[in-house]
Short mmCIF file of C-alpha atoms in Angstrom, two decimals:
data_model
loop_
_atom_site.label_atom_id
_atom_site.label_comp_id
_atom_site.label_asym_id
_atom_site.label_seq_id
_atom_site.Cartn_x
_atom_site.Cartn_y
_atom_site.Cartn_z
CA MET A 1 0.00 0.00 0.00
CA ARG A 2 2.82 2.40 0.77
CA SER A 3 4.23 1.94 -2.72
CA ASN A 4 0.76 2.51 -4.18
CA VAL A 5 0.42 5.72 -2.21
CA ALA A 6 3.83 6.86 -3.40
CA GLU A 7 2.76 6.22 -6.99
CA LEU A 8 -0.46 8.19 -6.39
CA ARG A 9 1.49 11.13 -4.99
CA GLU A 10 3.77 11.14 -8.01
CA ALA A 11 0.78 11.11 -10.39
CA ARG A 12 -0.83 13.99 -8.54
CA ALA A 13 2.38 16.00 -8.51
CA MET A 14 2.80 15.51 -12.25
CA ALA A 15 -0.79 16.59 -12.86
CA ARG A 16 -0.31 19.73 -10.79
CA GLU A 17 2.97 20.66 -12.45
CA GLY A 18 1.44 20.60 -15.92
CA PRO A 19 2.82 19.34 -19.21
CA SER A 20 6.34 20.79 -18.92
CA ALA A 21 8.49 23.48 -17.40
CA ALA A 22 8.73 25.09 -20.84
CA ALA A 23 4.92 25.41 -21.02
CA THR A 24 4.94 27.07 -17.62
CA GLU A 25 7.66 29.48 -18.73
CA ARG A 26 5.63 30.40 -21.82
CA GLN A 27 2.59 31.09 -19.63
CA HIS A 28 4.62 33.37 -17.38
CA ALA A 29 6.19 35.07 -20.42
CA ARG A 30 2.69 36.08 -21.51
CA GLY A 31 2.28 37.85 -18.18
CA LYS A 32 -0.10 35.17 -16.90
CA LEU A 33 -0.07 32.91 -13.86
CA THR A 34 -0.50 29.14 -14.03
CA VAL A 35 -3.83 27.60 -13.13
CA HIS A 36 -2.77 26.51 -9.63
CA GLU A 37 -1.08 29.85 -8.90
CA ARG A 38 -4.44 31.47 -9.61
CA ILE A 39 -6.34 28.98 -7.47
CA ASP A 40 -3.92 29.54 -4.59
CA LEU A 41 -4.67 33.29 -4.77
CA LEU A 42 -8.42 32.74 -4.88
CA PHE A 43 -8.83 30.35 -1.94
CA ASP A 44 -7.84 30.46 1.71
CA PRO A 45 -4.48 28.67 2.13
CA GLY A 46 -4.70 24.88 2.21
CA THR A 47 -8.45 24.66 1.61
CA PHE A 48 -8.70 23.76 -2.09
CA ARG A 49 -9.88 20.23 -2.87
CA GLU A 50 -9.45 19.21 -6.51
CA ILE A 51 -11.71 16.65 -8.14
CA GLU A 52 -11.17 14.57 -11.28
CA GLN A 53 -7.53 15.56 -11.31
CA LEU A 54 -6.53 12.38 -13.14
CA ARG A 55 -9.25 12.61 -15.82
CA ARG A 56 -8.04 12.11 -19.41
CA HIS A 57 -9.84 12.41 -22.73
CA ARG A 58 -10.83 9.36 -24.80
CA ALA A 59 -10.76 11.02 -28.23
CA SER A 60 -8.74 9.74 -31.15
CA GLY A 61 -7.64 11.09 -34.49
CA PHE A 62 -5.54 14.11 -35.43
CA GLY A 63 -2.86 12.91 -33.00
CA LEU A 64 -5.06 13.15 -29.90
CA GLU A 65 -4.62 9.46 -29.05
CA ASP A 66 -0.91 10.12 -28.44
CA LYS A 67 -1.49 13.11 -26.21
CA ARG A 68 -3.63 12.43 -23.15
CA PRO A 69 -2.50 14.70 -20.28
CA ALA A 70 -4.10 14.51 -16.84
CA THR A 71 -6.81 17.10 -16.05
CA ASP A 72 -7.54 17.51 -19.81
CA GLY A 73 -6.85 21.21 -19.51
CA VAL A 74 -9.23 22.22 -16.72
CA VAL A 75 -8.91 22.14 -12.92
CA THR A 76 -12.12 21.74 -10.92
CA GLY A 77 -12.95 21.59 -7.23
CA TRP A 78 -13.89 23.61 -4.18
CA GLY A 79 -12.31 25.45 -1.30
CA LYS A 80 -12.89 28.23 1.21
CA VAL A 81 -12.96 31.96 0.59
CA MET A 82 -12.89 33.78 3.90
CA GLY A 83 -14.15 30.61 5.52
CA ARG A 84 -17.08 29.93 3.19
CA THR A 85 -17.32 27.23 0.51
CA VAL A 86 -16.82 28.30 -3.12
CA PHE A 87 -16.54 26.10 -6.24
CA VAL A 88 -14.25 26.74 -9.19
CA PHE A 89 -13.33 25.55 -12.64
CA ALA A 90 -10.15 26.96 -14.13
CA HIS A 91 -8.74 26.48 -17.62
CA ASP A 92 -5.10 25.44 -17.96
CA PHE A 93 -3.83 27.15 -21.11
CA ARG A 94 -0.71 24.99 -21.05
CA ILE A 95 -2.81 21.96 -22.05
CA PHE A 96 -4.46 22.14 -25.48
CA GLY A 97 -4.60 25.91 -25.06
CA GLY A 98 -7.30 25.40 -22.44
CA SER A 99 -9.68 24.29 -25.21
CA LEU A 100 -12.86 22.42 -24.37
CA GLY A 101 -13.34 18.79 -25.34
CA GLU A 102 -15.73 16.11 -24.10
CA ALA A 103 -13.88 15.15 -20.90
CA HIS A 104 -13.04 18.80 -20.19
CA ALA A 105 -16.73 19.74 -20.49
CA GLN A 106 -17.88 16.84 -18.32
CA LYS A 107 -15.57 17.98 -15.53
CA ILE A 108 -17.10 21.46 -15.70
CA HIS A 109 -20.65 20.03 -15.76
CA LYS A 110 -19.82 18.01 -12.65
CA VAL A 111 -18.54 20.96 -10.62
CA MET A 112 -21.46 23.15 -11.75
CA ASP A 113 -23.93 20.52 -10.56
CA LEU A 114 -22.09 20.25 -7.25
CA ALA A 115 -22.13 24.01 -6.72
CA GLU A 116 -25.87 24.20 -7.31
CA ALA A 117 -26.57 21.19 -5.09
CA ALA A 118 -24.36 22.52 -2.29
CA GLY A 119 -25.76 26.04 -2.58
CA ALA A 120 -22.36 27.70 -2.97
CA PRO A 121 -20.96 30.32 -5.39
CA LEU A 122 -19.22 29.24 -8.58
CA VAL A 123 -16.16 31.01 -10.00
CA ALA A 124 -14.94 30.35 -13.54
CA LEU A 125 -11.33 31.22 -14.34
CA ASN A 126 -11.36 31.52 -18.13
CA ASP A 127 -8.15 31.17 -20.14
CA GLY A 128 -9.03 28.96 -23.09
CA ALA A 129 -9.00 28.84 -26.86
CA GLY A 130 -12.64 27.79 -27.24
CA ALA A 131 -13.92 24.47 -28.56
CA ARG A 132 -11.34 21.76 -29.26
CA ILE A 133 -11.51 21.54 -33.03
CA GLN A 134 -10.18 17.98 -33.14
CA GLU A 135 -13.22 16.74 -31.19
CA GLY A 136 -15.77 18.37 -33.47
CA VAL A 137 -19.42 18.62 -32.49
CA THR A 138 -18.79 16.83 -29.18
CA ALA A 139 -17.01 19.94 -27.96
CA LEU A 140 -19.91 22.15 -29.04
CA ALA A 141 -22.34 19.96 -27.13
CA GLY A 142 -20.15 20.45 -24.08
CA TYR A 143 -20.71 24.20 -24.29
CA GLY A 144 -24.45 23.62 -24.52
CA GLY A 145 -24.33 21.78 -21.21
CA ILE A 146 -22.43 24.69 -19.62
CA PHE A 147 -24.94 27.25 -20.92
CA ARG A 148 -27.93 25.24 -19.68
CA ARG A 149 -26.47 24.81 -16.20
CA THR A 150 -25.44 28.46 -16.00
CA VAL A 151 -29.00 29.57 -16.72
CA ARG A 152 -30.44 27.03 -14.29
CA ALA A 153 -28.23 28.40 -11.51
CA SER A 154 -29.25 32.01 -12.26
CA GLY A 155 -30.71 33.58 -9.15
CA VAL A 156 -29.85 30.44 -7.15
CA ILE A 157 -26.11 30.83 -6.52
CA PRO A 158 -23.78 33.74 -7.33
CA ARG A 159 -21.85 33.07 -10.55
CA ILE A 160 -18.62 34.92 -11.28
CA SER A 161 -16.54 34.74 -14.46
CA VAL A 162 -12.91 35.85 -14.56
CA ILE A 163 -11.33 36.40 -17.98
CA LEU A 164 -7.57 35.91 -17.70
CA GLY A 165 -6.70 35.16 -21.33
CA PRO A 166 -8.59 34.43 -24.54
CA CYS A 167 -12.33 33.73 -24.45
CA ALA A 168 -13.58 33.57 -28.02
CA GLY A 169 -16.48 32.33 -30.10
CA GLY A 170 -19.27 30.44 -28.35
CA ALA A 171 -17.14 30.35 -25.19
CA ALA A 172 -17.84 34.07 -24.69
CA TYR A 173 -21.50 33.37 -24.01
CA ALA A 174 -20.73 31.46 -20.82
CA PRO A 175 -19.38 34.57 -19.03
CA ALA A 176 -22.16 36.68 -20.55
CA LEU A 177 -24.72 34.51 -18.75
CA THR A 178 -23.11 34.94 -15.32
CA ASP A 179 -23.68 37.65 -12.72
CA PHE A 180 -20.27 39.34 -12.76
CA VAL A 181 -17.41 39.36 -15.27
CA PHE A 182 -13.88 40.34 -14.25
CA MET A 183 -11.23 41.05 -16.89
CA VAL A 184 -7.51 41.72 -16.66
CA SER A 185 -6.05 44.53 -18.76
CA ASP A 186 -3.62 43.61 -21.57
CA THR A 187 -3.96 39.81 -21.22
CA ALA A 188 -7.73 39.19 -21.41
CA GLN A 189 -9.75 39.21 -24.64
CA MET A 190 -13.37 38.27 -25.23
CA TYR A 191 -15.15 38.34 -28.59
CA ILE A 192 -17.42 36.27 -30.82
CA THR A 193 -15.29 36.58 -33.97
CA GLY A 194 -11.58 37.36 -33.91
CA PRO A 195 -9.60 39.98 -35.83
CA ASP A 196 -8.81 37.63 -38.72
CA VAL A 197 -12.48 36.87 -39.35
CA VAL A 198 -13.39 40.54 -39.02
CA LYS A 199 -10.79 41.47 -41.62
CA SER A 200 -11.84 38.74 -44.05
CA VAL A 201 -15.51 39.73 -43.84
CA THR A 202 -15.39 43.52 -43.48
CA GLY A 203 -11.86 44.40 -44.55
CA GLU A 204 -11.29 46.16 -41.23
CA SER A 205 -7.92 45.68 -39.54
CA ILE A 206 -8.20 45.58 -35.77
CA THR A 207 -6.13 44.16 -32.90
CA HIS A 208 -7.29 41.64 -30.32
CA GLU A 209 -7.22 44.36 -27.66
CA GLN A 210 -9.16 46.87 -29.75
CA LEU A 211 -11.78 44.26 -30.62
CA GLY A 212 -12.37 42.58 -27.29
CA GLY A 213 -9.88 43.76 -24.69
CA ALA A 214 -10.68 44.50 -21.07
CA ASP A 215 -10.74 48.26 -21.54
CA VAL A 216 -13.20 47.97 -24.45
CA HIS A 217 -15.58 45.72 -22.52
CA GLY A 218 -15.16 47.76 -19.36
CA SER A 219 -16.08 51.12 -20.89
CA VAL A 220 -17.76 50.59 -24.27
CA SER A 221 -19.75 47.34 -24.41
CA GLY A 222 -20.36 46.91 -20.69
CA ALA A 223 -19.59 43.19 -20.96
CA ALA A 224 -16.96 43.47 -18.20
CA THR A 225 -18.16 44.32 -14.71
CA ILE A 226 -14.71 44.93 -13.22
CA VAL A 227 -11.42 45.67 -15.01
CA CYS A 228 -8.22 45.01 -13.08
CA ALA A 229 -4.58 45.87 -13.69
CA ASP A 230 -3.23 42.37 -13.05
CA GLU A 231 -4.28 38.88 -11.98
CA ARG A 232 -3.40 39.28 -8.31
CA GLU A 233 -5.51 42.42 -7.97
CA CYS A 234 -8.29 40.72 -9.92
CA LEU A 235 -8.49 37.64 -7.71
CA GLU A 236 -8.32 39.78 -4.58
CA ASP A 237 -11.31 41.75 -5.89
CA VAL A 238 -13.16 38.48 -6.53
CA ARG A 239 -12.55 37.49 -2.92
CA HIS A 240 -13.82 40.90 -1.76
CA LEU A 241 -16.99 40.58 -3.82
CA LEU A 242 -17.64 37.05 -2.53
CA SER A 243 -17.36 38.35 1.04
CA LEU A 244 -20.34 40.63 0.35
CA LEU A 245 -22.62 38.01 -1.20
CA PRO A 246 -24.72 35.24 0.33
CA SER A 247 -23.82 31.69 -0.67
CA ASN A 248 -27.23 31.18 -2.28
CA ASN A 249 -30.71 32.66 -2.62
CA ARG A 250 -31.92 30.98 0.59
CA GLU A 251 -29.45 32.85 2.77
CA LEU A 252 -28.96 36.45 3.83
CA PRO A 253 -25.68 38.23 3.03
CA PRO A 254 -22.98 37.74 5.66
CA VAL A 255 -23.02 40.32 8.46
CA GLU A 256 -19.65 41.69 9.48
CA PRO A 257 -19.31 43.52 12.81
CA SER A 258 -18.37 47.15 12.31
CA GLY A 259 -16.71 49.60 14.62
CA ASP A 260 -18.35 52.46 12.74
CA PRO A 261 -21.15 53.79 15.03
CA PRO A 262 -24.58 53.22 13.43
CA ASP A 263 -25.79 56.65 14.58
CA ARG A 264 -22.69 58.52 13.38
CA ARG A 265 -23.56 61.96 12.06
CA CYS A 266 -22.26 62.70 8.58
CA GLU A 267 -21.59 66.42 8.80
CA ALA A 268 -19.64 66.41 5.53
CA LEU A 269 -22.87 65.70 3.64
CA LEU A 270 -24.02 69.24 4.44
CA ASP A 271 -21.26 70.56 2.18
CA LEU A 272 -20.80 67.81 -0.41
CA VAL A 273 -24.06 68.43 -2.30
CA PRO A 274 -24.54 72.00 -3.58
CA PRO A 275 -28.14 73.23 -3.17
CA ASP A 276 -28.02 74.66 -6.71
CA ALA A 277 -29.30 71.84 -8.94
CA ARG A 278 -27.09 73.05 -11.79
CA GLN A 279 -23.86 72.41 -9.89
CA SER A 280 -22.10 69.06 -10.10
CA TYR A 281 -20.68 66.78 -7.40
CA ASP A 282 -19.48 63.18 -7.10
CA MET A 283 -22.13 60.76 -5.82
CA ARG A 284 -19.36 58.36 -4.80
CA ALA A 285 -18.20 60.88 -2.20
CA VAL A 286 -21.72 60.91 -0.76
CA ILE A 287 -21.79 57.11 -0.56
CA ALA A 288 -18.37 56.97 1.08
CA GLU A 289 -19.55 59.37 3.75
CA PHE A 290 -22.46 57.33 5.14
CA VAL A 291 -21.48 53.65 4.59
CA ASP A 292 -19.40 51.67 7.08
CA ASP A 293 -15.81 52.95 7.20
CA GLY A 294 -16.27 54.71 3.85
CA ASP A 295 -15.82 51.38 2.03
CA PHE A 296 -17.90 50.31 -0.96
CA PHE A 297 -17.45 47.99 -3.95
CA GLU A 298 -18.51 49.67 -7.18
CA ILE A 299 -19.41 47.64 -10.25
CA HIS A 300 -19.30 48.81 -13.88
CA SER A 301 -17.42 51.93 -12.76
CA ARG A 302 -16.23 52.66 -16.32
CA TRP A 303 -19.46 51.90 -18.17
CA ALA A 304 -22.55 54.12 -17.96
CA PRO A 305 -20.82 56.37 -15.39
CA ASN A 306 -23.95 58.56 -15.09
CA ILE A 307 -25.29 56.03 -12.59
CA VAL A 308 -23.42 54.41 -9.70
CA CYS A 309 -24.08 50.83 -8.57
CA ALA A 310 -22.22 49.51 -5.54
CA PHE A 311 -22.26 47.08 -2.65
CA ALA A 312 -21.54 48.43 0.81
CA ARG A 313 -22.35 47.79 4.47
CA LEU A 314 -24.49 49.74 6.92
CA ALA A 315 -23.99 48.65 10.53
CA GLY A 316 -22.44 45.48 9.15
CA GLN A 317 -25.37 44.62 6.86
CA VAL A 318 -24.76 44.41 3.12
CA VAL A 319 -26.82 46.77 0.95
CA GLY A 320 -26.98 47.49 -2.76
CA ILE A 321 -26.74 51.19 -3.61
CA VAL A 322 -28.00 52.77 -6.83
CA GLY A 323 -27.38 56.48 -7.31
CA ASN A 324 -27.52 59.03 -10.11
CA GLN A 325 -24.09 60.53 -10.79
CA PRO A 326 -24.28 64.32 -11.36
CA ALA A 327 -20.59 64.32 -12.29
CA ALA A 328 -21.38 62.43 -15.54
CA LEU A 329 -24.05 63.68 -17.97
CA ALA A 330 -25.64 65.50 -15.02
CA GLY A 331 -26.89 62.13 -13.76
CA VAL A 332 -29.49 61.63 -16.49
CA LEU A 333 -30.91 58.19 -17.21
CA ASP A 334 -30.05 56.86 -20.65
CA ILE A 335 -30.07 53.44 -22.29
CA HIS A 336 -26.84 52.14 -20.75
CA ALA A 337 -27.53 53.55 -17.28
CA SER A 338 -30.98 51.95 -17.28
CA GLU A 339 -29.58 48.55 -18.26
CA LYS A 340 -26.74 48.75 -15.76
CA ALA A 341 -28.99 49.65 -12.84
CA ALA A 342 -31.74 47.19 -13.84
CA ARG A 343 -29.41 44.20 -13.79
CA PHE A 344 -27.94 45.29 -10.47
CA VAL A 345 -31.39 45.69 -8.90
CA GLN A 346 -32.40 42.24 -10.17
CA PHE A 347 -29.28 40.66 -8.70
CA CYS A 348 -29.81 42.28 -5.30
CA ASP A 349 -33.44 41.18 -5.25
CA ALA A 350 -32.51 37.59 -6.18
CA PHE A 351 -30.00 37.35 -3.33
CA ASN A 352 -31.82 39.13 -0.51
CA ILE A 353 -29.73 42.30 -0.56
CA PRO A 354 -31.68 45.45 0.50
CA LEU A 355 -31.65 48.38 -1.91
CA VAL A 356 -30.87 52.02 -1.17
CA THR A 357 -31.57 54.39 -4.06
CA LEU A 358 -30.00 57.86 -4.08
CA VAL A 359 -31.90 60.20 -6.37
CA ASP A 360 -30.62 63.32 -8.10
CA VAL A 361 -31.95 62.97 -11.63
CA PRO A 362 -32.94 65.64 -14.17
CA GLY A 363 -34.80 63.13 -16.35
CA PHE A 364 -34.13 60.81 -19.27
CA LEU A 365 -31.56 61.82 -21.86
CA PRO A 366 -33.40 63.42 -24.81
CA GLY A 367 -32.45 62.94 -28.44
CA LYS A 368 -33.15 61.08 -31.63
CA ASP A 369 -30.40 58.50 -31.06
CA GLN A 370 -31.79 57.55 -27.67
CA GLU A 371 -35.33 57.24 -29.01
CA TYR A 372 -34.28 55.27 -32.09
CA ASP A 373 -32.13 52.92 -30.01
CA GLY A 374 -35.04 52.18 -27.68
CA ILE A 375 -34.81 54.31 -24.54
CA ILE A 376 -38.46 53.47 -23.87
CA ARG A 377 -37.76 49.74 -23.96
CA HIS A 378 -34.46 49.94 -22.08
CA GLY A 379 -35.75 52.42 -19.49
CA ALA A 380 -38.60 50.02 -18.85
CA LYS A 381 -36.06 47.41 -17.76
CA LEU A 382 -35.15 49.50 -14.72
CA LEU A 383 -38.78 50.25 -13.98
CA TYR A 384 -39.62 46.53 -14.20
CA ALA A 385 -36.70 45.57 -11.97
CA TYR A 386 -37.76 47.93 -9.18
CA CYS A 387 -41.46 47.08 -9.44
CA ASP A 388 -40.63 43.37 -9.26
CA ALA A 389 -38.19 43.61 -6.32
CA THR A 390 -39.35 42.31 -2.94
CA VAL A 391 -36.30 43.10 -0.80
CA PRO A 392 -36.34 46.13 1.53
CA ARG A 393 -36.22 49.27 -0.63
CA ILE A 394 -35.39 52.77 0.59
CA GLN A 395 -35.30 55.90 -1.55
CA VAL A 396 -33.36 59.03 -0.59
CA ILE A 397 -33.94 62.15 -2.71
CA LEU A 398 -30.86 64.32 -2.37
CA ARG A 399 -31.75 67.15 -4.67
CA LYS A 400 -33.71 67.14 -7.94
CA ALA A 401 -36.09 64.40 -9.08
CA TYR A 402 -37.87 65.28 -12.29
CA GLY A 403 -40.44 63.58 -14.48
CA GLY A 404 -40.60 59.91 -15.32
CA ALA A 405 -37.03 59.43 -14.13
CA TYR A 406 -38.17 60.26 -10.58
CA ILE A 407 -40.77 57.50 -10.77
CA VAL A 408 -38.31 54.98 -12.22
CA MET A 409 -35.72 55.65 -9.48
CA ASP A 410 -37.72 53.58 -6.97
CA SER A 411 -40.33 56.12 -5.95
CA ARG A 412 -43.01 55.33 -3.39
CA SER A 413 -45.51 54.88 -6.21
CA VAL A 414 -43.61 51.89 -7.64
CA GLY A 415 -43.18 50.19 -4.30
CA ALA A 416 -40.34 51.70 -2.28
CA ASP A 417 -40.96 50.87 1.38
CA LEU A 418 -39.70 54.24 2.58
CA SER A 419 -38.80 57.51 0.91
CA PHE A 420 -36.71 60.21 2.56
CA ALA A 421 -35.71 63.59 1.17
CA TRP A 422 -33.09 66.16 2.01
CA PRO A 423 -34.37 69.70 2.64
CA ALA A 424 -33.13 71.01 -0.74
CA ASN A 425 -35.17 68.47 -2.73
CA GLU A 426 -37.10 69.45 -5.84
CA ILE A 427 -39.65 66.85 -6.97
CA ALA A 428 -41.64 67.85 -10.02
CA VAL A 429 -42.70 66.95 -13.53
CA MET A 430 -39.82 69.09 -14.81
CA GLY A 431 -37.58 71.96 -13.75
CA ALA A 432 -39.20 75.30 -12.95
CA GLU A 433 -37.72 76.97 -16.03
CA GLY A 434 -39.12 74.39 -18.42
CA ALA A 435 -42.46 74.23 -16.64
CA ALA A 436 -42.92 78.01 -16.76
CA ASN A 437 -42.10 78.08 -20.45
CA VAL A 438 -44.79 75.47 -21.11
CA VAL A 439 -47.56 76.53 -18.73
CA PHE A 440 -47.22 80.31 -19.16
CA ARG A 441 -45.92 80.41 -22.73
CA ARG A 442 -48.60 82.69 -24.12
CA GLU A 443 -48.68 84.95 -21.09
CA ILE A 444 -44.91 85.41 -21.19
CA ALA A 445 -44.92 86.12 -24.92
CA ALA A 446 -47.64 88.78 -24.51
CA ALA A 447 -46.01 90.53 -21.53
CA PRO A 448 -44.39 93.98 -21.98
CA ASP A 449 -41.21 92.55 -20.46
CA PRO A 450 -41.12 88.78 -21.31
CA ASP A 451 -37.89 88.16 -19.37
CA GLU A 452 -39.30 89.64 -16.17
CA ALA A 453 -42.58 87.79 -16.65
CA ARG A 454 -40.66 84.54 -17.09
CA ARG A 455 -38.63 85.15 -13.92
CA GLN A 456 -41.82 85.81 -11.94
CA ARG A 457 -43.57 82.71 -13.23
CA ILE A 458 -40.52 80.53 -12.57
CA LYS A 459 -40.41 81.85 -9.00
CA GLU A 460 -44.14 81.25 -8.60
CA TYR A 461 -43.96 77.68 -9.94
CA ARG A 462 -41.04 76.86 -7.68
CA GLN A 463 -42.78 78.27 -4.61
CA GLU A 464 -46.09 76.53 -5.32
CA LEU A 465 -45.09 73.09 -6.63
CA MET A 466 -41.37 72.57 -5.99
CA HIS A 467 -40.77 73.58 -2.41
CA PRO A 468 -39.01 70.93 -0.28
CA TYR A 469 -42.13 69.89 1.63
CA TYR A 470 -44.58 69.60 -1.27
CA ALA A 471 -44.16 65.81 -1.66
CA ALA A 472 -44.05 65.25 2.11
CA GLU A 473 -47.34 67.10 2.53
CA ARG A 474 -48.93 64.68 0.09
CA GLY A 475 -47.48 61.52 1.61
CA LEU A 476 -45.11 60.77 -1.27
CA VAL A 477 -42.09 61.30 0.97
CA ASP A 478 -42.08 59.77 4.44
CA ASP A 479 -39.83 62.38 6.00
CA VAL A 480 -37.57 65.30 5.19
CA ILE A 481 -34.31 64.62 7.01
CA ASP A 482 -31.11 66.38 7.97
CA PRO A 483 -28.47 65.11 5.50
CA ALA A 484 -26.10 64.53 8.41
CA ASP A 485 -28.60 62.00 9.82
CA THR A 486 -28.72 59.94 6.61
CA ARG A 487 -26.63 57.07 7.98
CA ALA A 488 -28.62 56.78 11.21
CA VAL A 489 -31.95 56.98 9.36
CA LEU A 490 -30.94 54.26 6.89
CA VAL A 491 -29.62 51.95 9.61
CA ASP A 492 -32.85 52.27 11.63
CA ALA A 493 -35.03 51.79 8.56
CA LEU A 494 -33.15 48.69 7.42
CA ALA A 495 -33.40 47.19 10.90
CA MET A 496 -37.16 47.72 10.86
CA LEU A 497 -37.47 46.16 7.39
CA ALA A 498 -35.22 43.18 8.14
CA ALA A 499 -38.15 40.77 8.34
CA LYS A 500 -40.02 42.20 5.36
CA ASP A 501 -42.33 39.67 3.69
CA ALA A 502 -43.70 40.60 0.27
CA PRO A 503 -45.71 37.74 -1.29
CA THR A 504 -45.65 37.61 -5.08
CA PRO A 505 -48.41 36.41 -7.41
CA SER A 506 -48.36 32.80 -8.53
CA ARG A 507 -46.71 32.67 -11.95
CA LYS A 508 -43.99 30.85 -13.82
CA HIS A 509 -42.10 34.09 -14.41
CA GLY A 510 -42.78 37.59 -15.62
CA ASN A 511 -42.15 38.81 -19.16
CA GLN A 512 -39.76 41.67 -18.60
CA PRO A 513 -38.64 44.03 -21.38
CA MET A 514 -35.62 42.72 -23.24
#
């Protein structure tokens, strides 16, 4: 038995080391870590348990029968991240370029089934060349099994994709189906058709990075949730995100004791937000002021910057924060902002994360391009997401809230549990200037001094319909609060709503705008 165990240890060591030292050197020369170096960074030390390490493919033809390395190019298993179970599958680019064949796919199917059954998050470390061409349609069927399982786990367990190298063709749809996509600058690429195909079809010359690099997907397409400078930073961010999420949809997010007093006054908020609605400020500075220790985890920071979506803690409890960003496009809602916020709201609702919505919105972005590209349809996604959400929902109106955008940003009328407003709030169909020009257009035009008449009507409209207590007087705002008390008010409100129960109608699923 001792000799058998020694043989087993040798086989395991060879499987871990990979095909050759030269292959490892080539991986490092590309600026990339090996598969086990990545896994060691992801999991708590000594906790990773690999499964099917000795699996080999059974394919033949095109020289495959003479090359049957252990693992078949993917490492699967589970371990602990900050003490909680997390599953992983990770491509090994040193073996068949990380390409997916039958055995490779079956290993991934196995770990996906285990993650769903165990009710634990699944992380995919992508660094593969797509389907293994030598195995033909069998490889394509393997992707189908991955897609089906990914969709089945949606809203059941958190699913995180990390792009650390190439991810091309049909393989790109697997990350697209998950909740969060991390990409590493310079080394990660994700696209459906590569530069060579693009050039042959369209004649356009384009690099891998320009076509599907991390910076493109982080700021232009929105396909990347987080863009990181290197793999170590990336995997540390994955660990941070996992620490904020529940293991599955039957659990609450983990509570972390905080030394930040729950009733701490936030005096800086009195100066951060200018009372003049035309002046800009950074909503992220507002968030940092009232959350625990000023720490929050922003997603899609480079894409649709006119809205901020972030995870944070209040008195140790995880919350999802959605806020208009006056520092970008004055905080208007447009197509991308609506999509970004809608998906974030849906995720928080699926995983029992309360929502705090910070409102300072002048409306939807006007223009032919927005209308032609479907702002009505895309804006409806955010409206649907809020209306459908059953988690605790709190709205805070910091300054302006105009028109349909006010309603969409989780107003009381679409189901927010509580709505608070700062004393400089302006809630109205539109700004006073625009309203006066519409309502009193003829009167202003006929006046001896139109400019003076316009100023008087603007002042009148603001005094009658836009004063800070107008909505509170009509029960559309629960309270007008001192901005410095925002943290304490939110903490108390979330504690009260902790046991919220919101039954939903019996249905298979809704038909949300797409």
